[in-house]
């Protein structure tokens, strides 16, 4: 099955199960989902801002049973999947304990002040502004709405007549990455364990965990996969992303053993059939993750360092190939 139409808004997957899709799927433009049955509702993730989340809720309110949200499940602790939690009034918010802990360390004012402060943040600030700061309205979140119910490893939710199995397959993208499997509809909402036709980014790792997560999703044999970013697809796209990780690991290993610096290796590795994927600068962070796993003594590169390195890569790539992204 080819990708579903990459169209903004609600996509009906099955009776009472919907995806909410945001092109072009690049930095911050995440997806979400809704499960509704017999008068009960589960929202899977909120979005990068209050206005975007309100627009999504208004769109879901137009589908049968979607006018009120009983439960919100956050797949992980990146702001484009939980920053709008506070908009969903009265809902129980569910996540793993690790996800909640990671959320607690996030300062919402850091995003709110980005437009005003990015020029004082060096290359990392430039990157964050160019990829996200200029596109999103981060106002309206003075305090985070954190999960009110947590779990470890797995939880089964009943949403009316539907069964939703939550499984933490992290650490991989972040310290905790939960998928939501709607059994009756053979649908998996992957959070950011799946970037469809976009380079994933390994913040936590290790790579082997993410490859194992791909195998887990493939073994579920879903009919429909709703990725964290990109168009709705099927399980073949998960196999493709697994192949991406295996390709990058194989290519990086040879360069690591040859003594090549991780920054140079990221630029030297052929992207091949993944060249059309968005956000190619993430190769830099991914290669660093591999190198750090192979050499624990490698100097740490915190997010500001990686953002700066990705900024350089992005400029080099755009100088060669252009950007072509439009929001």
mmCIF file of C-alpha atoms in Angstrom:
data_model
loop_
_atom_site.group_PDB
_atom_site.id
_atom_site.type_symbol
_atom_site.label_atom_id
_atom_site.label_comp_id
_atom_site.label_asym_id
_atom_site.label_seq_id
_atom_site.Cartn_x
_atom_site.Cartn_y
_atom_site.Cartn_z
ATOM 1 C CA UNK A 1 0.000 0.000 0.000
ATOM 2 C CA UNK A 2 1.321 3.431 -0.910
ATOM 3 C CA UNK A 3 1.335 6.319 1.529
ATOM 4 C CA UNK A 4 -2.039 7.806 2.295
ATOM 5 C CA UNK A 5 -2.589 11.312 0.893
ATOM 6 C CA UNK A 6 -0.332 13.676 2.828
ATOM 7 C CA UNK A 7 -3.147 16.046 3.661
ATOM 8 C CA UNK A 8 -3.571 18.326 6.679
ATOM 9 C CA UNK A 9 -6.228 17.307 9.159
ATOM 10 C CA UNK A 10 -8.351 14.311 10.118
ATOM 11 C CA UNK A 11 -8.039 10.983 8.302
ATOM 12 C CA UNK A 12 -10.581 8.253 9.082
ATOM 13 C CA UNK A 13 -8.812 4.905 9.531
ATOM 14 C CA UNK A 14 -11.704 2.814 10.829
ATOM 15 C CA UNK A 15 -15.042 3.403 12.504
ATOM 16 C CA UNK A 16 -14.053 5.521 15.505
ATOM 17 C CA UNK A 17 -10.295 5.587 14.822
ATOM 18 C CA UNK A 18 -8.662 8.617 13.231
ATOM 19 C CA UNK A 19 -5.264 10.083 12.500
ATOM 20 C CA UNK A 20 -4.499 13.799 12.565
ATOM 21 C CA UNK A 21 -1.760 14.639 10.072
ATOM 22 C CA UNK A 22 0.428 17.750 9.718
ATOM 23 C CA UNK A 23 2.479 18.194 6.549
ATOM 24 C CA UNK A 24 5.310 18.494 5.861
ATOM 25 C CA UNK A 25 6.281 16.328 8.813
ATOM 26 C CA UNK A 26 9.565 18.134 9.494
ATOM 27 C CA UNK A 27 10.742 19.603 12.802
ATOM 28 C CA UNK A 28 7.707 20.126 15.060
ATOM 29 C CA UNK A 29 5.052 19.155 12.501
ATOM 30 C CA UNK A 30 3.840 16.035 14.286
ATOM 31 C CA UNK A 31 0.861 13.714 13.990
ATOM 32 C CA UNK A 32 -1.717 12.629 16.561
ATOM 33 C CA UNK A 33 -4.713 10.306 16.774
ATOM 34 C CA UNK A 34 -8.169 9.762 18.219
ATOM 35 C CA UNK A 35 -9.920 6.579 19.301
ATOM 36 C CA UNK A 36 -13.620 6.843 20.172
ATOM 37 C CA UNK A 37 -16.113 4.117 20.995
ATOM 38 C CA UNK A 38 -19.339 3.802 22.998
ATOM 39 C CA UNK A 39 -19.082 7.313 24.396
ATOM 40 C CA UNK A 40 -15.417 7.127 25.444
ATOM 41 C CA UNK A 41 -12.427 8.825 23.823
ATOM 42 C CA UNK A 42 -8.636 8.576 23.811
ATOM 43 C CA UNK A 43 -6.457 11.274 22.245
ATOM 44 C CA UNK A 44 -2.984 10.092 21.290
ATOM 45 C CA UNK A 45 -0.599 13.054 21.664
ATOM 46 C CA UNK A 46 -1.157 16.792 21.494
ATOM 47 C CA UNK A 47 0.741 19.217 19.265
ATOM 48 C CA UNK A 48 3.540 21.781 19.326
ATOM 49 C CA UNK A 49 1.400 24.747 20.340
ATOM 50 C CA UNK A 50 -1.857 25.808 21.929
ATOM 51 C CA UNK A 51 -3.341 27.139 18.642
ATOM 52 C CA UNK A 52 -2.440 23.963 16.717
ATOM 53 C CA UNK A 53 -3.895 21.740 19.437
ATOM 54 C CA UNK A 54 -7.092 23.802 19.552
ATOM 55 C CA UNK A 55 -7.441 23.466 15.779
ATOM 56 C CA UNK A 56 -6.997 19.707 16.076
ATOM 57 C CA UNK A 57 -9.593 19.414 18.846
ATOM 58 C CA UNK A 58 -12.040 21.471 16.788
ATOM 59 C CA UNK A 59 -11.491 19.118 13.842
ATOM 60 C CA UNK A 60 -11.971 16.025 15.997
ATOM 61 C CA UNK A 61 -15.133 17.554 17.514
ATOM 62 C CA UNK A 62 -16.710 17.222 14.070
ATOM 63 C CA UNK A 63 -16.371 13.423 14.003
ATOM 64 C CA UNK A 64 -18.894 11.189 15.843
ATOM 65 C CA UNK A 65 -18.036 11.031 19.545
ATOM 66 C CA UNK A 66 -15.080 13.392 19.266
ATOM 67 C CA UNK A 67 -16.532 16.456 20.937
ATOM 68 C CA UNK A 68 -15.118 15.541 24.374
ATOM 69 C CA UNK A 69 -11.755 13.964 25.254
ATOM 70 C CA UNK A 70 -11.673 11.622 28.268
ATOM 71 C CA UNK A 71 -8.044 10.504 28.114
ATOM 72 C CA UNK A 72 -4.819 11.790 26.547
ATOM 73 C CA UNK A 73 -1.845 9.485 26.033
ATOM 74 C CA UNK A 74 1.560 11.058 25.362
ATOM 75 C CA UNK A 75 3.861 8.774 23.402
ATOM 76 C CA UNK A 76 7.049 10.534 24.548
ATOM 77 C CA UNK A 77 8.523 13.729 25.974
ATOM 78 C CA UNK A 78 9.233 15.869 22.919
ATOM 79 C CA UNK A 79 7.198 19.107 23.024
ATOM 80 C CA UNK A 80 5.555 18.562 19.647
ATOM 81 C CA UNK A 81 3.760 15.598 21.237
ATOM 82 C CA UNK A 82 2.709 17.085 24.589
ATOM 83 C CA UNK A 83 2.985 20.896 24.559
ATOM 84 C CA UNK A 84 -0.773 21.254 23.992
ATOM 85 C CA UNK A 85 -1.816 18.995 26.886
ATOM 86 C CA UNK A 86 -3.232 21.887 28.892
ATOM 87 C CA UNK A 87 -5.794 22.651 26.188
ATOM 88 C CA UNK A 88 -7.569 19.321 26.761
ATOM 89 C CA UNK A 89 -9.568 20.350 29.813
ATOM 90 C CA UNK A 90 -10.619 17.700 32.292
ATOM 91 C CA UNK A 91 -8.871 14.812 30.561
ATOM 92 C CA UNK A 92 -6.792 12.200 32.324
ATOM 93 C CA UNK A 93 -3.249 12.359 30.915
ATOM 94 C CA UNK A 94 -1.422 9.033 30.615
ATOM 95 C CA UNK A 95 2.255 8.311 29.943
ATOM 96 C CA UNK A 96 5.086 6.187 31.248
ATOM 97 C CA UNK A 97 6.764 7.317 34.454
ATOM 98 C CA UNK A 98 9.971 7.858 32.461
ATOM 99 C CA UNK A 99 8.142 10.120 30.010
ATOM 100 C CA UNK A 100 6.686 12.182 32.833
ATOM 101 C CA UNK A 101 10.116 12.490 34.451
ATOM 102 C CA UNK A 102 11.626 13.661 31.155
ATOM 103 C CA UNK A 103 8.795 16.181 30.689
ATOM 104 C CA UNK A 104 9.426 17.595 34.168
ATOM 105 C CA UNK A 105 12.871 18.723 33.039
ATOM 106 C CA UNK A 106 11.474 20.758 30.146
ATOM 107 C CA UNK A 107 11.167 24.529 30.531
ATOM 108 C CA UNK A 108 8.219 25.871 28.486
ATOM 109 C CA UNK A 109 9.652 29.383 28.646
ATOM 110 C CA UNK A 110 12.654 28.210 26.640
ATOM 111 C CA UNK A 111 10.328 27.808 23.663
ATOM 112 C CA UNK A 112 8.283 30.918 24.434
ATOM 113 C CA UNK A 113 11.465 33.035 24.459
ATOM 114 C CA UNK A 114 13.025 31.447 21.385
ATOM 115 C CA UNK A 115 11.937 34.127 18.914
ATOM 116 C CA UNK A 116 13.394 36.862 21.119
ATOM 117 C CA UNK A 117 16.570 35.089 22.240
ATOM 118 C CA UNK A 118 17.741 32.906 19.367
ATOM 119 C CA UNK A 119 20.375 35.385 18.180
ATOM 120 C CA UNK A 120 22.061 35.107 21.591
ATOM 121 C CA UNK A 121 22.245 31.309 21.363
ATOM 122 C CA UNK A 122 24.841 30.954 18.599
ATOM 123 C CA UNK A 123 24.510 28.383 15.844
ATOM 124 C CA UNK A 124 22.169 26.234 17.940
ATOM 125 C CA UNK A 125 19.804 29.177 18.313
ATOM 126 C CA UNK A 126 19.917 29.862 14.594
ATOM 127 C CA UNK A 127 19.035 26.243 13.864
ATOM 128 C CA UNK A 128 16.146 26.154 16.353
ATOM 129 C CA UNK A 129 14.737 29.405 15.013
ATOM 130 C CA UNK A 130 15.043 28.394 11.362
ATOM 131 C CA UNK A 131 13.492 24.957 11.858
ATOM 132 C CA UNK A 132 10.855 25.754 14.501
ATOM 133 C CA UNK A 133 10.939 29.234 16.034
ATOM 134 C CA UNK A 134 9.726 31.044 12.938
ATOM 135 C CA UNK A 135 6.806 28.638 12.399
ATOM 136 C CA UNK A 136 5.201 28.065 15.812
ATOM 137 C CA UNK A 137 3.390 30.226 18.352
ATOM 138 C CA UNK A 138 4.721 28.961 21.681
ATOM 139 C CA UNK A 139 2.682 31.334 23.853
ATOM 140 C CA UNK A 140 -0.021 30.224 26.257
ATOM 141 C CA UNK A 141 1.982 27.568 28.129
ATOM 142 C CA UNK A 142 3.281 28.995 31.400
ATOM 143 C CA UNK A 143 3.225 25.612 33.114
ATOM 144 C CA UNK A 144 3.224 22.162 31.568
ATOM 145 C CA UNK A 145 0.199 19.889 31.916
ATOM 146 C CA UNK A 146 1.976 16.704 33.008
ATOM 147 C CA UNK A 147 0.641 13.141 32.999
ATOM 148 C CA UNK A 148 -1.727 12.411 35.870
ATOM 149 C CA UNK A 149 -1.500 8.634 35.498
ATOM 150 C CA UNK A 150 1.727 6.773 34.810
ATOM 151 C CA UNK A 151 2.720 3.205 34.073
ATOM 152 C CA UNK A 152 5.802 1.077 33.530
ATOM 153 C CA UNK A 153 6.458 -0.906 30.356
ATOM 154 C CA UNK A 154 2.871 -1.656 29.279
ATOM 155 C CA UNK A 155 -0.775 -0.857 29.918
ATOM 156 C CA UNK A 156 -4.057 -1.936 28.343
ATOM 157 C CA UNK A 157 -6.800 0.658 27.968
ATOM 158 C CA UNK A 158 -10.455 0.042 27.167
ATOM 159 C CA UNK A 159 -12.001 2.807 25.083
ATOM 160 C CA UNK A 160 -15.614 1.755 24.849
ATOM 161 C CA UNK A 161 -15.553 -1.453 22.814
ATOM 162 C CA UNK A 162 -11.992 -0.928 21.604
ATOM 163 C CA UNK A 163 -8.814 -2.289 23.199
ATOM 164 C CA UNK A 164 -5.687 -0.143 23.050
ATOM 165 C CA UNK A 165 -2.409 -1.720 24.121
ATOM 166 C CA UNK A 166 0.293 0.739 25.197
ATOM 167 C CA UNK A 167 3.864 -0.569 25.030
ATOM 168 C CA UNK A 168 7.075 1.272 25.861
ATOM 169 C CA UNK A 169 9.726 0.250 23.336
ATOM 170 C CA UNK A 170 12.337 2.801 24.423
ATOM 171 C CA UNK A 171 14.843 4.084 25.093
ATOM 172 C CA UNK A 172 15.351 4.839 21.423
ATOM 173 C CA UNK A 173 14.210 8.209 20.091
ATOM 174 C CA UNK A 174 13.845 9.419 23.710
ATOM 175 C CA UNK A 175 14.219 7.749 27.101
ATOM 176 C CA UNK A 176 10.729 6.273 26.732
ATOM 177 C CA UNK A 177 8.824 5.710 23.475
ATOM 178 C CA UNK A 178 5.299 4.301 23.701
ATOM 179 C CA UNK A 179 3.228 2.886 20.862
ATOM 180 C CA UNK A 180 -0.575 2.579 20.936
ATOM 181 C CA UNK A 181 -1.967 -0.534 19.233
ATOM 182 C CA UNK A 182 -5.705 -0.458 18.525
ATOM 183 C CA UNK A 183 -6.338 -4.177 18.311
ATOM 184 C CA UNK A 184 -9.756 -4.225 16.675
ATOM 185 C CA UNK A 185 -8.633 -1.897 13.881
ATOM 186 C CA UNK A 186 -5.128 -3.339 13.382
ATOM 187 C CA UNK A 187 -3.763 0.180 13.719
ATOM 188 C CA UNK A 188 -0.560 1.272 15.445
ATOM 189 C CA UNK A 189 0.169 4.854 16.468
ATOM 190 C CA UNK A 190 3.949 4.823 16.741
ATOM 191 C CA UNK A 191 4.825 8.259 18.088
ATOM 192 C CA UNK A 192 8.330 9.125 16.948
ATOM 193 C CA UNK A 193 9.461 5.530 16.656
ATOM 194 C CA UNK A 194 8.352 6.026 13.056
ATOM 195 C CA UNK A 195 9.273 8.938 10.800
ATOM 196 C CA UNK A 196 7.767 8.233 7.388
ATOM 197 C CA UNK A 197 10.026 9.572 4.618
ATOM 198 C CA UNK A 198 11.914 11.763 7.065
ATOM 199 C CA UNK A 199 15.215 11.058 8.777
ATOM 200 C CA UNK A 200 14.587 9.921 12.365
ATOM 201 C CA UNK A 201 16.748 11.350 15.142
ATOM 202 C CA UNK A 202 18.319 9.279 17.904
ATOM 203 C CA UNK A 203 18.324 11.391 21.058
ATOM 204 C CA UNK A 204 18.571 8.517 23.533
ATOM 205 C CA UNK A 205 19.338 5.303 21.675
ATOM 206 C CA UNK A 206 20.910 2.879 21.373
ATOM 207 C CA UNK A 207 20.368 2.063 17.714
ATOM 208 C CA UNK A 208 19.826 -1.600 18.522
ATOM 209 C CA UNK A 209 16.807 -0.689 20.678
ATOM 210 C CA UNK A 210 15.226 1.245 17.826
ATOM 211 C CA UNK A 211 15.817 -1.606 15.387
ATOM 212 C CA UNK A 212 14.220 -3.961 17.931
ATOM 213 C CA UNK A 213 11.275 -1.535 18.210
ATOM 214 C CA UNK A 214 10.827 -1.723 14.436
ATOM 215 C CA UNK A 215 10.817 -5.529 14.677
ATOM 216 C CA UNK A 216 8.192 -5.363 17.431
ATOM 217 C CA UNK A 217 5.890 -3.165 15.332
ATOM 218 C CA UNK A 218 6.397 -5.369 12.262
ATOM 219 C CA UNK A 219 5.527 -8.473 14.312
ATOM 220 C CA UNK A 220 2.195 -6.895 15.307
ATOM 221 C CA UNK A 221 1.276 -7.079 11.598
ATOM 222 C CA UNK A 222 -0.756 -3.857 11.585
ATOM 223 C CA UNK A 223 -2.832 -2.903 8.606
ATOM 224 C CA UNK A 224 -2.322 0.832 9.219
ATOM 225 C CA UNK A 225 0.613 2.675 10.783
ATOM 226 C CA UNK A 226 0.254 6.277 11.938
ATOM 227 C CA UNK A 227 3.789 7.651 12.262
ATOM 228 C CA UNK A 228 4.861 10.468 14.541
ATOM 229 C CA UNK A 229 5.762 12.466 11.433
ATOM 230 C CA UNK A 230 4.876 11.998 7.777
ATOM 231 C CA UNK A 231 1.941 10.408 5.943
ATOM 232 C CA UNK A 232 -0.076 7.448 7.213
ATOM 233 C CA UNK A 233 1.312 4.227 5.780
ATOM 234 C CA UNK A 234 1.557 0.489 6.275
ATOM 235 C CA UNK A 235 4.100 -1.814 7.877
ATOM 236 C CA UNK A 236 6.349 -1.874 4.796
ATOM 237 C CA UNK A 237 7.428 1.659 5.651
ATOM 238 C CA UNK A 238 8.541 0.430 9.082
ATOM 239 C CA UNK A 239 10.716 -2.146 7.335
ATOM 240 C CA UNK A 240 12.159 0.655 5.207
ATOM 241 C CA UNK A 241 13.065 2.687 8.288
ATOM 242 C CA UNK A 242 14.645 -0.357 9.906
ATOM 243 C CA UNK A 243 16.755 -0.689 6.760
ATOM 244 C CA UNK A 244 17.821 2.945 7.156
ATOM 245 C CA UNK A 245 19.146 2.265 10.658
ATOM 246 C CA UNK A 246 20.956 -0.860 9.510
ATOM 247 C CA UNK A 247 22.503 1.016 6.572
ATOM 248 C CA UNK A 248 23.678 3.875 8.765
ATOM 249 C CA UNK A 249 25.088 1.519 11.413
ATOM 250 C CA UNK A 250 26.976 -0.522 8.826
ATOM 251 C CA UNK A 251 28.406 2.507 7.022
ATOM 252 C CA UNK A 252 29.329 4.333 10.233
ATOM 253 C CA UNK A 253 31.085 1.283 11.693
ATOM 254 C CA UNK A 254 33.595 1.099 8.864
ATOM 255 C CA UNK A 255 34.398 4.775 9.184
ATOM 256 C CA UNK A 256 34.664 4.507 12.982
ATOM 257 C CA UNK A 257 37.151 1.652 12.688
ATOM 258 C CA UNK A 258 39.116 3.665 10.119
ATOM 259 C CA UNK A 259 39.462 6.491 12.656
ATOM 260 C CA UNK A 260 37.229 8.980 10.859
ATOM 261 C CA UNK A 261 35.706 11.731 13.038
ATOM 262 C CA UNK A 262 31.936 11.440 13.539
ATOM 263 C CA UNK A 263 31.313 14.812 11.929
ATOM 264 C CA UNK A 264 33.241 13.807 8.829
ATOM 265 C CA UNK A 265 31.638 10.370 8.776
ATOM 266 C CA UNK A 266 28.158 11.911 8.773
ATOM 267 C CA UNK A 267 29.030 13.821 5.624
ATOM 268 C CA UNK A 268 30.814 10.889 3.996
ATOM 269 C CA UNK A 269 28.108 8.239 4.393
ATOM 270 C CA UNK A 270 26.043 7.780 1.206
ATOM 271 C CA UNK A 271 22.343 8.337 1.848
ATOM 272 C CA UNK A 272 21.377 6.408 -1.294
ATOM 273 C CA UNK A 273 17.654 5.561 -1.437
ATOM 274 C CA UNK A 274 16.952 7.852 1.518
ATOM 275 C CA UNK A 275 18.138 10.979 -0.291
ATOM 276 C CA UNK A 276 14.565 12.265 -0.782
ATOM 277 C CA UNK A 277 13.786 12.042 2.933
ATOM 278 C CA UNK A 278 13.428 15.321 4.814
ATOM 279 C CA UNK A 279 15.731 16.614 7.578
ATOM 280 C CA UNK A 280 18.927 14.977 6.347
ATOM 281 C CA UNK A 281 20.915 16.973 8.926
ATOM 282 C CA UNK A 282 19.779 14.435 11.523
ATOM 283 C CA UNK A 283 22.392 12.049 10.137
ATOM 284 C CA UNK A 284 24.888 14.064 12.196
ATOM 285 C CA UNK A 285 23.158 13.307 15.505
ATOM 286 C CA UNK A 286 22.586 9.695 14.520
ATOM 287 C CA UNK A 287 26.220 9.064 13.647
ATOM 288 C CA UNK A 288 27.296 10.693 16.909
ATOM 289 C CA UNK A 289 24.948 8.326 18.779
ATOM 290 C CA UNK A 290 26.587 5.342 17.091
ATOM 291 C CA UNK A 291 30.116 6.578 17.778
ATOM 292 C CA UNK A 292 29.291 7.279 21.430
ATOM 293 C CA UNK A 293 27.941 3.751 21.803
ATOM 294 C CA UNK A 294 31.137 2.294 20.388
ATOM 295 C CA UNK A 295 33.433 4.643 22.328
ATOM 296 C CA UNK A 296 32.025 5.681 25.713
ATOM 297 C CA UNK A 297 35.066 7.948 26.202
ATOM 298 C CA UNK A 298 34.082 10.081 23.215
ATOM 299 C CA UNK A 299 33.456 13.650 24.438
ATOM 300 C CA UNK A 300 29.766 14.223 25.109
ATOM 301 C CA UNK A 301 27.823 16.302 22.589
ATOM 302 C CA UNK A 302 24.770 17.779 24.370
ATOM 303 C CA UNK A 303 21.778 18.971 22.324
ATOM 304 C CA UNK A 304 23.144 22.536 21.763
ATOM 305 C CA UNK A 305 26.304 21.057 20.225
ATOM 306 C CA UNK A 306 24.297 18.702 18.019
ATOM 307 C CA UNK A 307 21.941 21.504 16.961
ATOM 308 C CA UNK A 308 24.961 23.595 15.955
ATOM 309 C CA UNK A 309 26.467 20.689 14.000
ATOM 310 C CA UNK A 310 23.145 20.016 12.292
ATOM 311 C CA UNK A 311 22.927 23.715 11.418
ATOM 312 C CA UNK A 312 26.263 23.488 9.585
ATOM 313 C CA UNK A 313 25.247 20.303 7.800
ATOM 314 C CA UNK A 314 21.912 21.832 6.823
ATOM 315 C CA UNK A 315 23.568 24.902 5.319
ATOM 316 C CA UNK A 316 25.984 22.733 3.358
ATOM 317 C CA UNK A 317 23.162 20.510 2.115
ATOM 318 C CA UNK A 318 20.952 23.436 1.118
ATOM 319 C CA UNK A 319 23.835 25.071 -0.712
ATOM 320 C CA UNK A 320 24.168 21.912 -2.805
ATOM 321 C CA UNK A 321 20.566 20.857 -3.215
ATOM 322 C CA UNK A 322 18.257 23.681 -2.076
ATOM 323 C CA UNK A 323 15.536 23.248 0.542
ATOM 324 C CA UNK A 324 12.139 23.079 -1.082
ATOM 325 C CA UNK A 325 10.198 22.871 2.199
ATOM 326 C CA UNK A 326 7.100 24.977 2.541
ATOM 327 C CA UNK A 327 4.690 25.370 5.457
#
